[in-house]
Coordinates of C-alpha atoms (C1' of nucleotides) in Angstrom, one line a residue:
Chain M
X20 CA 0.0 0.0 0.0
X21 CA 2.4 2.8 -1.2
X22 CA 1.9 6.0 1.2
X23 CA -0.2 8.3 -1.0
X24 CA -0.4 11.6 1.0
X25 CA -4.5 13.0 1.4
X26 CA -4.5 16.0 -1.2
X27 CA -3.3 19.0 0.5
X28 CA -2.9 18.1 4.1
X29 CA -0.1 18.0 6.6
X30 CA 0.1 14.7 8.0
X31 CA 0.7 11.4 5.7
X32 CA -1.4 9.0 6.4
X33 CA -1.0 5.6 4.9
X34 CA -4.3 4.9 4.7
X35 CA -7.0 6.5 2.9
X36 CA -10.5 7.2 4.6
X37 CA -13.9 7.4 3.9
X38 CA -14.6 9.5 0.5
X39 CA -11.3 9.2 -0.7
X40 CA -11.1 5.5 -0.7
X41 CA -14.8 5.5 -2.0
X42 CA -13.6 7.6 -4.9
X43 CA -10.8 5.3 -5.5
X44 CA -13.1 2.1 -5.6
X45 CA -16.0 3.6 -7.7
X46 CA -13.0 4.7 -10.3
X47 CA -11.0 1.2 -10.2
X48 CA -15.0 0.0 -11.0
X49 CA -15.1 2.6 -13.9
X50 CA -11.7 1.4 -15.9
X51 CA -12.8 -2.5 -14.5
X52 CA -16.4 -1.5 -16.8
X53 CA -14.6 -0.2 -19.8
X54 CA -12.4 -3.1 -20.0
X55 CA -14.5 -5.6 -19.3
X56 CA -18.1 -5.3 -19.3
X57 CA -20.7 -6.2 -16.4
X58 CA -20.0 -9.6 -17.1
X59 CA -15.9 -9.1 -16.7
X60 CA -16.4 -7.6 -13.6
X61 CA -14.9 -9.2 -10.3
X62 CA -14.7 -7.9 -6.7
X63 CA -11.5 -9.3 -6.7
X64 CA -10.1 -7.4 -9.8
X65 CA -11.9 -3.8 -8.5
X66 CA -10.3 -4.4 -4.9
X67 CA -7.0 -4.9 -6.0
X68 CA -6.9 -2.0 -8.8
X69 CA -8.4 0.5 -5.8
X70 CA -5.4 -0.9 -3.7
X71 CA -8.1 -2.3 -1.2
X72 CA -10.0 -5.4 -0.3
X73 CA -13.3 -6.7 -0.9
X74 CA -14.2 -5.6 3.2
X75 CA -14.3 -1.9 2.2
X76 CA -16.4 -2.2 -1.0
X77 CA -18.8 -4.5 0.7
X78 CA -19.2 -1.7 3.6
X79 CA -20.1 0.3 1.3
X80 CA -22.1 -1.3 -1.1
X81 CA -24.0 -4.2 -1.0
X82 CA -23.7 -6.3 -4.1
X83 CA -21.6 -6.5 -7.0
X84 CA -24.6 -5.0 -9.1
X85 CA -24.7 -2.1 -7.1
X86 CA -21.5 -1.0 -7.0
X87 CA -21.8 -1.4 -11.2
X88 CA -24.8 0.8 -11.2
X89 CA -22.5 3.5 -8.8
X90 CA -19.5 3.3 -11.5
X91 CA -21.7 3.2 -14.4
X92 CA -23.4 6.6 -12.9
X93 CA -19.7 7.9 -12.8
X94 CA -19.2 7.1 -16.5
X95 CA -22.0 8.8 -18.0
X96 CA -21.0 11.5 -20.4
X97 CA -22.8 14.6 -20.9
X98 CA -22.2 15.5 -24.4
X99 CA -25.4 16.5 -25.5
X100 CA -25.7 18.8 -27.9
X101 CA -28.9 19.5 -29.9
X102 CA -28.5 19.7 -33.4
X103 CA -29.6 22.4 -35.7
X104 CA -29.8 21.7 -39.4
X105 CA -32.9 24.1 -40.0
X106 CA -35.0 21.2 -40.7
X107 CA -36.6 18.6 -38.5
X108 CA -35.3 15.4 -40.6
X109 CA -32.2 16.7 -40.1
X110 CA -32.2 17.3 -36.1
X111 CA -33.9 14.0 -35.6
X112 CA -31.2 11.9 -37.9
X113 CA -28.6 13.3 -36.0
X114 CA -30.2 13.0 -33.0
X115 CA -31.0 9.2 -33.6
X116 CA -27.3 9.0 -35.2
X117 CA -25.6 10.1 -31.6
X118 CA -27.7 7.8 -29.7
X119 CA -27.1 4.9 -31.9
X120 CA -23.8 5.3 -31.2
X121 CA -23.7 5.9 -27.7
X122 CA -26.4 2.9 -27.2
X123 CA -23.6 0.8 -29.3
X124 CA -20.4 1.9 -27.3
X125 CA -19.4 -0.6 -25.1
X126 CA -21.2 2.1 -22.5
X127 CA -24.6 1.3 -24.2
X128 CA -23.6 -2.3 -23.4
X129 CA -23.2 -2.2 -19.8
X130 CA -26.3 0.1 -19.2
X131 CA -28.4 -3.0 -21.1
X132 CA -26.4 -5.5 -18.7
X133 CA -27.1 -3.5 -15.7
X134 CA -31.0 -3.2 -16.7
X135 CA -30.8 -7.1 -17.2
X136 CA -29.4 -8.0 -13.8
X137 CA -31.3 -5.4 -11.5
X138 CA -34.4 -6.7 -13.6
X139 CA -35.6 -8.2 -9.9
X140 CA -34.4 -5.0 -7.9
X141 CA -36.5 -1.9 -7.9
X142 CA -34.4 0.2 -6.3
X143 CA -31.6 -0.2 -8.4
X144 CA -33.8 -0.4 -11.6
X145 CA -34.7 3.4 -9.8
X146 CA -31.5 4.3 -9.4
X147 CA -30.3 3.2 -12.7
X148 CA -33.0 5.5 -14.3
X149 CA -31.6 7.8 -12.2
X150 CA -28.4 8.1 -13.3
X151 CA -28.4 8.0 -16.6
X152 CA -30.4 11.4 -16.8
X153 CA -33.0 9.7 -19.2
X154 CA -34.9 12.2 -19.1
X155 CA -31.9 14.8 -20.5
X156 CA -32.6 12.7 -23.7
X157 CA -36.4 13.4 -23.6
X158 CA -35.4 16.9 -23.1
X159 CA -33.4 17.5 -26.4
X160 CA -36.1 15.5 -28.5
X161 CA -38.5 18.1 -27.2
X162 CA -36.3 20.9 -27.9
X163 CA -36.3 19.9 -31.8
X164 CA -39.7 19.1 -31.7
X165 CA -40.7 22.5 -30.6
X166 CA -38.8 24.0 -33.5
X167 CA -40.4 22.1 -36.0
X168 CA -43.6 23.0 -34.7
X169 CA -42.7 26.5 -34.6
X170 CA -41.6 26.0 -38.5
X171 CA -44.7 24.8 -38.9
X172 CA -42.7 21.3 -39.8
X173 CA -45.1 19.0 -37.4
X174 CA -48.2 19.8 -36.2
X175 CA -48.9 21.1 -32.4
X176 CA -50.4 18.4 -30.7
X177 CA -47.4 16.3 -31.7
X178 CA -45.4 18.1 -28.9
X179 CA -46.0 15.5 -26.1
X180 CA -42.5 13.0 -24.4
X181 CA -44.0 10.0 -25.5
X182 CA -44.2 11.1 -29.1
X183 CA -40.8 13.0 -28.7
X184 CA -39.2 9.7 -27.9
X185 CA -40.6 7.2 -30.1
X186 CA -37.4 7.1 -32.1
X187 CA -35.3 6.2 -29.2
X188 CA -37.7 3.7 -27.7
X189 CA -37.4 2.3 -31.5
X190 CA -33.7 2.0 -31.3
X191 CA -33.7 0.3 -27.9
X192 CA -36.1 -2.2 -29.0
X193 CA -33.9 -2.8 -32.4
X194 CA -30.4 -2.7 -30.2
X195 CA -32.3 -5.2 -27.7
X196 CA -32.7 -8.1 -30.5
X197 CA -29.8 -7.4 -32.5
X198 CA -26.7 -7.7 -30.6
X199 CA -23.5 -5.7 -30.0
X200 CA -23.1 -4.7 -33.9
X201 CA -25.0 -1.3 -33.7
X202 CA -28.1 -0.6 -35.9
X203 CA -27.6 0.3 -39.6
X204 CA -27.6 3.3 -40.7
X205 CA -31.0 2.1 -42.9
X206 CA -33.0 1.3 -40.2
X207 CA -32.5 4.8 -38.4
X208 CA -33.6 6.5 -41.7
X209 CA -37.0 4.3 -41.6
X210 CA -37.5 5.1 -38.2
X211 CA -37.5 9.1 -38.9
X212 CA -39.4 8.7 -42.7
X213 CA -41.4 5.9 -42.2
X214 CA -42.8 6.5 -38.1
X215 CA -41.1 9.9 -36.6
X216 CA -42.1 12.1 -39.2
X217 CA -45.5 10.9 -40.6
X218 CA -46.4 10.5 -36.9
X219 CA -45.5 14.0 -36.0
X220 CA -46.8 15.7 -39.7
X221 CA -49.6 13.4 -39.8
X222 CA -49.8 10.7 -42.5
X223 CA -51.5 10.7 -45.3
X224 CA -51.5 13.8 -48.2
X225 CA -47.6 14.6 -48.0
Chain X
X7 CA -31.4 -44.7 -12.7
X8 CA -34.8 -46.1 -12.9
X9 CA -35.2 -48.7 -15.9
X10 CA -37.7 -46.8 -17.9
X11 CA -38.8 -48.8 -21.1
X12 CA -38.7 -47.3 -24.5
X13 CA -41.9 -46.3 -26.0
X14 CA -43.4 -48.7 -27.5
X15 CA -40.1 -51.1 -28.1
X16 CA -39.9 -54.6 -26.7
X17 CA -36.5 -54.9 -25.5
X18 CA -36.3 -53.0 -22.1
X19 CA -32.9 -51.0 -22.4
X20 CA -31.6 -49.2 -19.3
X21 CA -30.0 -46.7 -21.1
X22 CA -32.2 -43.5 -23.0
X23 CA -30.4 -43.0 -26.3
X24 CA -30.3 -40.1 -28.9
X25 CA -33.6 -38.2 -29.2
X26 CA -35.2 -39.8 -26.3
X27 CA -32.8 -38.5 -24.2
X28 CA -32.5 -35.2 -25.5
X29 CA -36.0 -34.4 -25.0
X30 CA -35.9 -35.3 -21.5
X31 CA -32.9 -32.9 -20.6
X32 CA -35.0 -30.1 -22.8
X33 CA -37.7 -30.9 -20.7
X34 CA -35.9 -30.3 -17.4
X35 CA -34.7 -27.5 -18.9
X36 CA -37.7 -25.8 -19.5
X37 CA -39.0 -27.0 -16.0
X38 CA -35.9 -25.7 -14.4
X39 CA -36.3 -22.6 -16.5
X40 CA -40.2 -21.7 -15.6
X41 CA -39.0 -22.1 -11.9
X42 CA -35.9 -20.4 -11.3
X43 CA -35.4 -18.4 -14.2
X44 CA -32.3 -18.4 -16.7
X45 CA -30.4 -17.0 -13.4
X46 CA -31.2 -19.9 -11.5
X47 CA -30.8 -22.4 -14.1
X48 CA -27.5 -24.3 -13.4
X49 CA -26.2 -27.6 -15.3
X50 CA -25.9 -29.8 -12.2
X51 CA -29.4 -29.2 -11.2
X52 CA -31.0 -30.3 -15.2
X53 CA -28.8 -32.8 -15.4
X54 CA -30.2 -34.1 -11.9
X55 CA -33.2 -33.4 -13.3
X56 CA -33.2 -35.5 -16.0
X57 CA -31.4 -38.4 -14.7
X58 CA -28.1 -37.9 -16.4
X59 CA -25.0 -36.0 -16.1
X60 CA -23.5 -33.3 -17.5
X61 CA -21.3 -35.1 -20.1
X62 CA -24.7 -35.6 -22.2
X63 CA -25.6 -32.2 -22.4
X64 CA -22.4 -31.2 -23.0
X65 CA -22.6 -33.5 -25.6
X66 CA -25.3 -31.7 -27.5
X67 CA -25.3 -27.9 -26.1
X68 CA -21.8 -26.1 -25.9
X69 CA -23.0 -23.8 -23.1
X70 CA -25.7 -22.9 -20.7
X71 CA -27.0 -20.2 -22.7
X72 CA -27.5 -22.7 -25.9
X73 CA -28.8 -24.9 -23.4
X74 CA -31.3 -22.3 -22.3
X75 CA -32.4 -21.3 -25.6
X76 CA -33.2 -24.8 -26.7
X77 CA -35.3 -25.1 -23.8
X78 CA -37.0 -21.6 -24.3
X79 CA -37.7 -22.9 -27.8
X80 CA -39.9 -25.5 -26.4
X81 CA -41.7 -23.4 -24.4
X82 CA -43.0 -20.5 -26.2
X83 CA -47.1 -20.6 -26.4
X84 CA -48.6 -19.7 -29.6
X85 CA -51.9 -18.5 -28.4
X86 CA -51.8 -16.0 -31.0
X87 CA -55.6 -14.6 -31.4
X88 CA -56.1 -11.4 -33.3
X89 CA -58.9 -9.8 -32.0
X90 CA -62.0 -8.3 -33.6
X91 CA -63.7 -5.2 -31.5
X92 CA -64.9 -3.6 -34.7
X93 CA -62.5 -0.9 -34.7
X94 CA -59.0 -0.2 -34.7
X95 CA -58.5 1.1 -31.0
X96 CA -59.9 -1.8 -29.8
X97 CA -58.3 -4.3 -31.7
X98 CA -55.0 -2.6 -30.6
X99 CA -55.9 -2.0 -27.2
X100 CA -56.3 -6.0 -27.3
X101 CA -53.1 -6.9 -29.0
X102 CA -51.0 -4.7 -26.8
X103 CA -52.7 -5.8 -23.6
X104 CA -52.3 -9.6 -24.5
X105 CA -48.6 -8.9 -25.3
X106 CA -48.3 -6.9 -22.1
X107 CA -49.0 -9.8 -20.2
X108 CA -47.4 -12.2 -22.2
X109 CA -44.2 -10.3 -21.9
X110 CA -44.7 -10.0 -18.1
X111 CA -44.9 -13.4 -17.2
X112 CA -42.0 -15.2 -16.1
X113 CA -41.6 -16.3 -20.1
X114 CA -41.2 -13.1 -21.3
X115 CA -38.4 -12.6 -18.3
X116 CA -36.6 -15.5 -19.6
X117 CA -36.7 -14.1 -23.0
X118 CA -34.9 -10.6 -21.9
X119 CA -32.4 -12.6 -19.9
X120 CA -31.8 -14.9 -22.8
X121 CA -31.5 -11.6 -25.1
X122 CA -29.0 -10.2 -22.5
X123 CA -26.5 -13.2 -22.3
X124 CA -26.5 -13.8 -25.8
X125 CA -25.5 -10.6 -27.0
X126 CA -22.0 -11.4 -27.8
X127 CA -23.3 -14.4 -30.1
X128 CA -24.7 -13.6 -33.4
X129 CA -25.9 -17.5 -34.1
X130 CA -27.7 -17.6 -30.7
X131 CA -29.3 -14.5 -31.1
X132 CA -30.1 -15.6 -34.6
X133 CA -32.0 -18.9 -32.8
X134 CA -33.8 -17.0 -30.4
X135 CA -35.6 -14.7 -32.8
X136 CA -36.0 -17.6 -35.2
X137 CA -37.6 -19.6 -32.0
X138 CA -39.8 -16.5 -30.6
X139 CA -42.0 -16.4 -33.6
X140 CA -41.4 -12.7 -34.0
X141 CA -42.6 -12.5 -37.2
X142 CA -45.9 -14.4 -36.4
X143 CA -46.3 -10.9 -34.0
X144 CA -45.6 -8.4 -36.8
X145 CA -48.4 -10.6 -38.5
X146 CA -51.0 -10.2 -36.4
X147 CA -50.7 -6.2 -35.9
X148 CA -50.5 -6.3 -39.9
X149 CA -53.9 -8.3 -39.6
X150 CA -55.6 -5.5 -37.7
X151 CA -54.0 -2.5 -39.2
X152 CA -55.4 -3.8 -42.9
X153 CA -58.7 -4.1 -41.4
X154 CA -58.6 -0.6 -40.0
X155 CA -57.1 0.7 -43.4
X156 CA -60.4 -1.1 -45.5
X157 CA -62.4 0.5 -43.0
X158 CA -60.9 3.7 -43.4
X159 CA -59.6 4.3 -39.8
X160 CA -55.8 4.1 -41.5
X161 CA -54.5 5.6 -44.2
X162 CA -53.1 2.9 -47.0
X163 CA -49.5 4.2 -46.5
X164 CA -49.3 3.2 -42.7
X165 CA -49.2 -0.7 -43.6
X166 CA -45.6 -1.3 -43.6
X167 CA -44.1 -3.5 -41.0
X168 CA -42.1 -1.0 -38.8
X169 CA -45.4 1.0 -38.8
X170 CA -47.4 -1.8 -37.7
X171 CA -45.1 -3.1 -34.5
X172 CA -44.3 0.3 -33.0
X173 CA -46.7 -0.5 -30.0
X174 CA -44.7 -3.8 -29.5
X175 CA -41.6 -1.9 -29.7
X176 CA -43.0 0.9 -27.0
X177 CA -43.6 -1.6 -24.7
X178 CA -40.9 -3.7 -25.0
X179 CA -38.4 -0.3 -24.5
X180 CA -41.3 0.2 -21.0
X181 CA -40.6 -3.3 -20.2
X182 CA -36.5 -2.6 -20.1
X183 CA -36.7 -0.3 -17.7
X184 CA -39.5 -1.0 -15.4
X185 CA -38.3 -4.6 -14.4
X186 CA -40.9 -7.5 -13.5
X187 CA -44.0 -5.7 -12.8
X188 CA -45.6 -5.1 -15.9
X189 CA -46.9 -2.2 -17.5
X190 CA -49.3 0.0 -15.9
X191 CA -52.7 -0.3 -18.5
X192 CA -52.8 3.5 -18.3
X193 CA -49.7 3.8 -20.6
X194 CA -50.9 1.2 -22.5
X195 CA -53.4 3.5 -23.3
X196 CA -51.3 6.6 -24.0
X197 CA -49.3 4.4 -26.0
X198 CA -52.3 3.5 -28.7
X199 CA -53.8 6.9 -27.9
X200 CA -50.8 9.1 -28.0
X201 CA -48.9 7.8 -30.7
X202 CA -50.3 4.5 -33.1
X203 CA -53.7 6.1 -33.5
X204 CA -52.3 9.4 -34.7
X205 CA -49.7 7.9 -36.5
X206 CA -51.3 5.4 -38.6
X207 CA -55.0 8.1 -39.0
X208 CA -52.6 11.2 -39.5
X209 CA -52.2 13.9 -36.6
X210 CA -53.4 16.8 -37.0
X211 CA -57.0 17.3 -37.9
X212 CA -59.1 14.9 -35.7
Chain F
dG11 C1' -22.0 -64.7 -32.5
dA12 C1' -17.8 -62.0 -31.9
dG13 C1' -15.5 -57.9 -32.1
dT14 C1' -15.6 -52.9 -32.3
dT15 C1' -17.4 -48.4 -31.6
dT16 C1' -20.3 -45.1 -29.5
dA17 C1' -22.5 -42.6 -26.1
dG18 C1' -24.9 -42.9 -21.6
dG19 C1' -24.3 -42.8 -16.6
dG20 C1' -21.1 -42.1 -12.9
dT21 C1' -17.5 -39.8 -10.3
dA22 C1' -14.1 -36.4 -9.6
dC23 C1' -11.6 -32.3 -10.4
dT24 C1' -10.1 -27.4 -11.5
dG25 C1' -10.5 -22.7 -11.5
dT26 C1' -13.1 -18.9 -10.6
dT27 C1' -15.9 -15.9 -8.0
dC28 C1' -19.3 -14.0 -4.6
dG29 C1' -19.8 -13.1 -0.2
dT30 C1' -18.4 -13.9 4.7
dA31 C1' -15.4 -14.2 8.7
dC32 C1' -11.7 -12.9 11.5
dC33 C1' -7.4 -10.4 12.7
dC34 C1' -4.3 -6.4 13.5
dT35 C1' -3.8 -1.6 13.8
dA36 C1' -3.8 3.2 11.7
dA37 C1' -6.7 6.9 12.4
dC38 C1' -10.0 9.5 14.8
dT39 C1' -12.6 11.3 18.8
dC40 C1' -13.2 12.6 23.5
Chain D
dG24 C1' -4.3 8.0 27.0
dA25 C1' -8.4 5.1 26.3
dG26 C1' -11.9 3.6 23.4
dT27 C1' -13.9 3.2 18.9
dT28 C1' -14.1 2.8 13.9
dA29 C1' -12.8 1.3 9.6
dG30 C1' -9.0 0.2 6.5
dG31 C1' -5.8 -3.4 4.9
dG32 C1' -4.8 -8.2 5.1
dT33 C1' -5.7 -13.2 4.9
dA34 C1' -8.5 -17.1 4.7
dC35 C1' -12.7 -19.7 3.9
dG36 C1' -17.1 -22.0 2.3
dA37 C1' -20.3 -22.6 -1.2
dA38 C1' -21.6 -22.7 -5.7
dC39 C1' -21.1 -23.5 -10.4
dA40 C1' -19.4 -23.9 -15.4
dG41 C1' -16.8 -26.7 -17.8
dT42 C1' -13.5 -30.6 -18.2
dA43 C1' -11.5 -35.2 -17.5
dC44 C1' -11.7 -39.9 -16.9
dC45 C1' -13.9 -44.5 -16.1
dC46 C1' -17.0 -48.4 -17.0
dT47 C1' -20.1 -50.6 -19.8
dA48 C1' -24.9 -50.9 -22.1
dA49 C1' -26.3 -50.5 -26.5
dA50 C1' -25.7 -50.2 -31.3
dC51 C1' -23.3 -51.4 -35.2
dT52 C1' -20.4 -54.2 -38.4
dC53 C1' -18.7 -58.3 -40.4

DNA sequence: GAGTTTAGGGTACTGTTCGTACCCTAACTC
DNA sequence: GAGTTAGGGTACGAACAGTACCCTAAACTC
């Protein structure tokens, strides 16, 4: 245990405390995640990479899930950005394009593990949802919806989150039967022509 | 191991050969399956079950999860009843309700377990949608939507296959993150109301 | 029928991992 | 300084997937 002095202070203590040694252990979880998966990952192999044993993580948290679901809350990246093309095709491609991605990184991976293995846990399930800002997603979705309503791109009463996030709820549901490989670019493009926009223009005379 | 004569055969063999023996570890499987779920299944406890040992379904099945999938195979009810209210929202209401609950029960747990652990293997992910019928799904909602479309609740253009199977894809993305419990009927409801009515009878003028 | 091959039933083993138990003592509090 | 807490260390038990090996019933071939 090499003598790693406590940022800033005095004294050097040899062994790290409470939120420092919690920081240490949710971050050896992290890299444990990225390399890998939820199914890769061992108590053993997170102890010994935070330069602790299994007695501290077990304090702290409960099970191996829920220390996964505290990492995987520490991994989330915030790079949302809504697009703006000037046209709602655009923004929703785009839109669906980045989440596709992110849903196909090995990050998308371990959020559809973790939802698999606190399937009997509601609490977790909760603090999954949680963590993940789902509803940051929602948000953006709204945000180009309102513009194309304003354009006059998609009708009023089309401005409503279940609508807003039909495409995503699509992709899940393709990413959930198809495996690691991602979702063609194809299939993204039906999603907005053939549901997203007809649903939110109304079908019929186009 | 109880002597247990071959069906139908004279000679009273000891020993359950080839397919005879194969169905009774599937069918252990499956029981194992309905009672503990694909978490709980374990190897020692089907090959107990069906009075042999592991070597003879290692023999056939090169894991646990092929193992599991054959079982689920077996298991799968085709109830599959497409219903007649009269009118679209009905008929949808129904299908969506019926798949709700199907999806619910511990089957449809199975499923998302078996989707979960398979993910890294194209050919098993390959045998469990070829096993779940999921075209004989896409089917029925086709079914219902032509009606509506001949009675003029649709417009021609919605019948296309991704249109049809939105609802199933809605609930299957609710069913990810909401764990065992089911779907509350209320967002059933939105789901039909909210987005396939408008989508397949054009929003906007109603 | 004799000889050979195959696979079923049996037992044991290895390695891994989760979670638990216990020990010693650095660090903290009063 | 005395008492308490939690960090670092080691060991253990149970469970389980998958593998290895043995014996021989059953099937096959000549």
């Amino acid at each position: 245990m090499a003598g790693e002095p406590d940022g800033g202070r005095a004294s050097a203590a040899t062994r790290r405390r409470g939120a420092v040694l919690e920081q240490a252990i949710l971050d050896a979880a992290a890299e444990e995640l990225k390399e890998s998966g939820y199914s890769g990952l061992t108590m053993d192999r997170v102890a010994r990479r935070a330069g602790t044993n299994k007695n501290a993580i077990y304090r702290r948290w409960p099970s191996r899930a829920a220390l996964a679901v505290a990492a995987y809350g520490r991994m989330t990246v915030t790079e949302a950005r809504v697009p703006d093309t000037g046209e709602l095709r655009g923004d929703a491609l785009e839109l669906l394009r980045a989440a596709n991605r992110h849903l196909s990184s090995p990050l998308g991976r371990i959020l559809l593990d973790l939802l698999a293995s606190a399937r009997d846990d509601p609490d977790l399930l909760a603090e999954i949802q949680a963590r993940t800002g789902g509803d940051g997603l929602t948000g953006m979705w709204l945000t180009v919806l309102g513009r194309a309503v304003a354009r006059g791109e998609a009708a009023p009463e089309a401005l409503h989150p279940r609508v807003a996030t039909v495409p995503i709820a699509l992709l899940r549901n393709e990413l959930l039967t198809r495996g690691v490989t991602g979702v063609p670019d194809e299939v993204l493009v039906e999603i907005i022509d053939e549901v997203y926009l007809p649903l939110v223009r109304g079908r019929g005379p186009r």
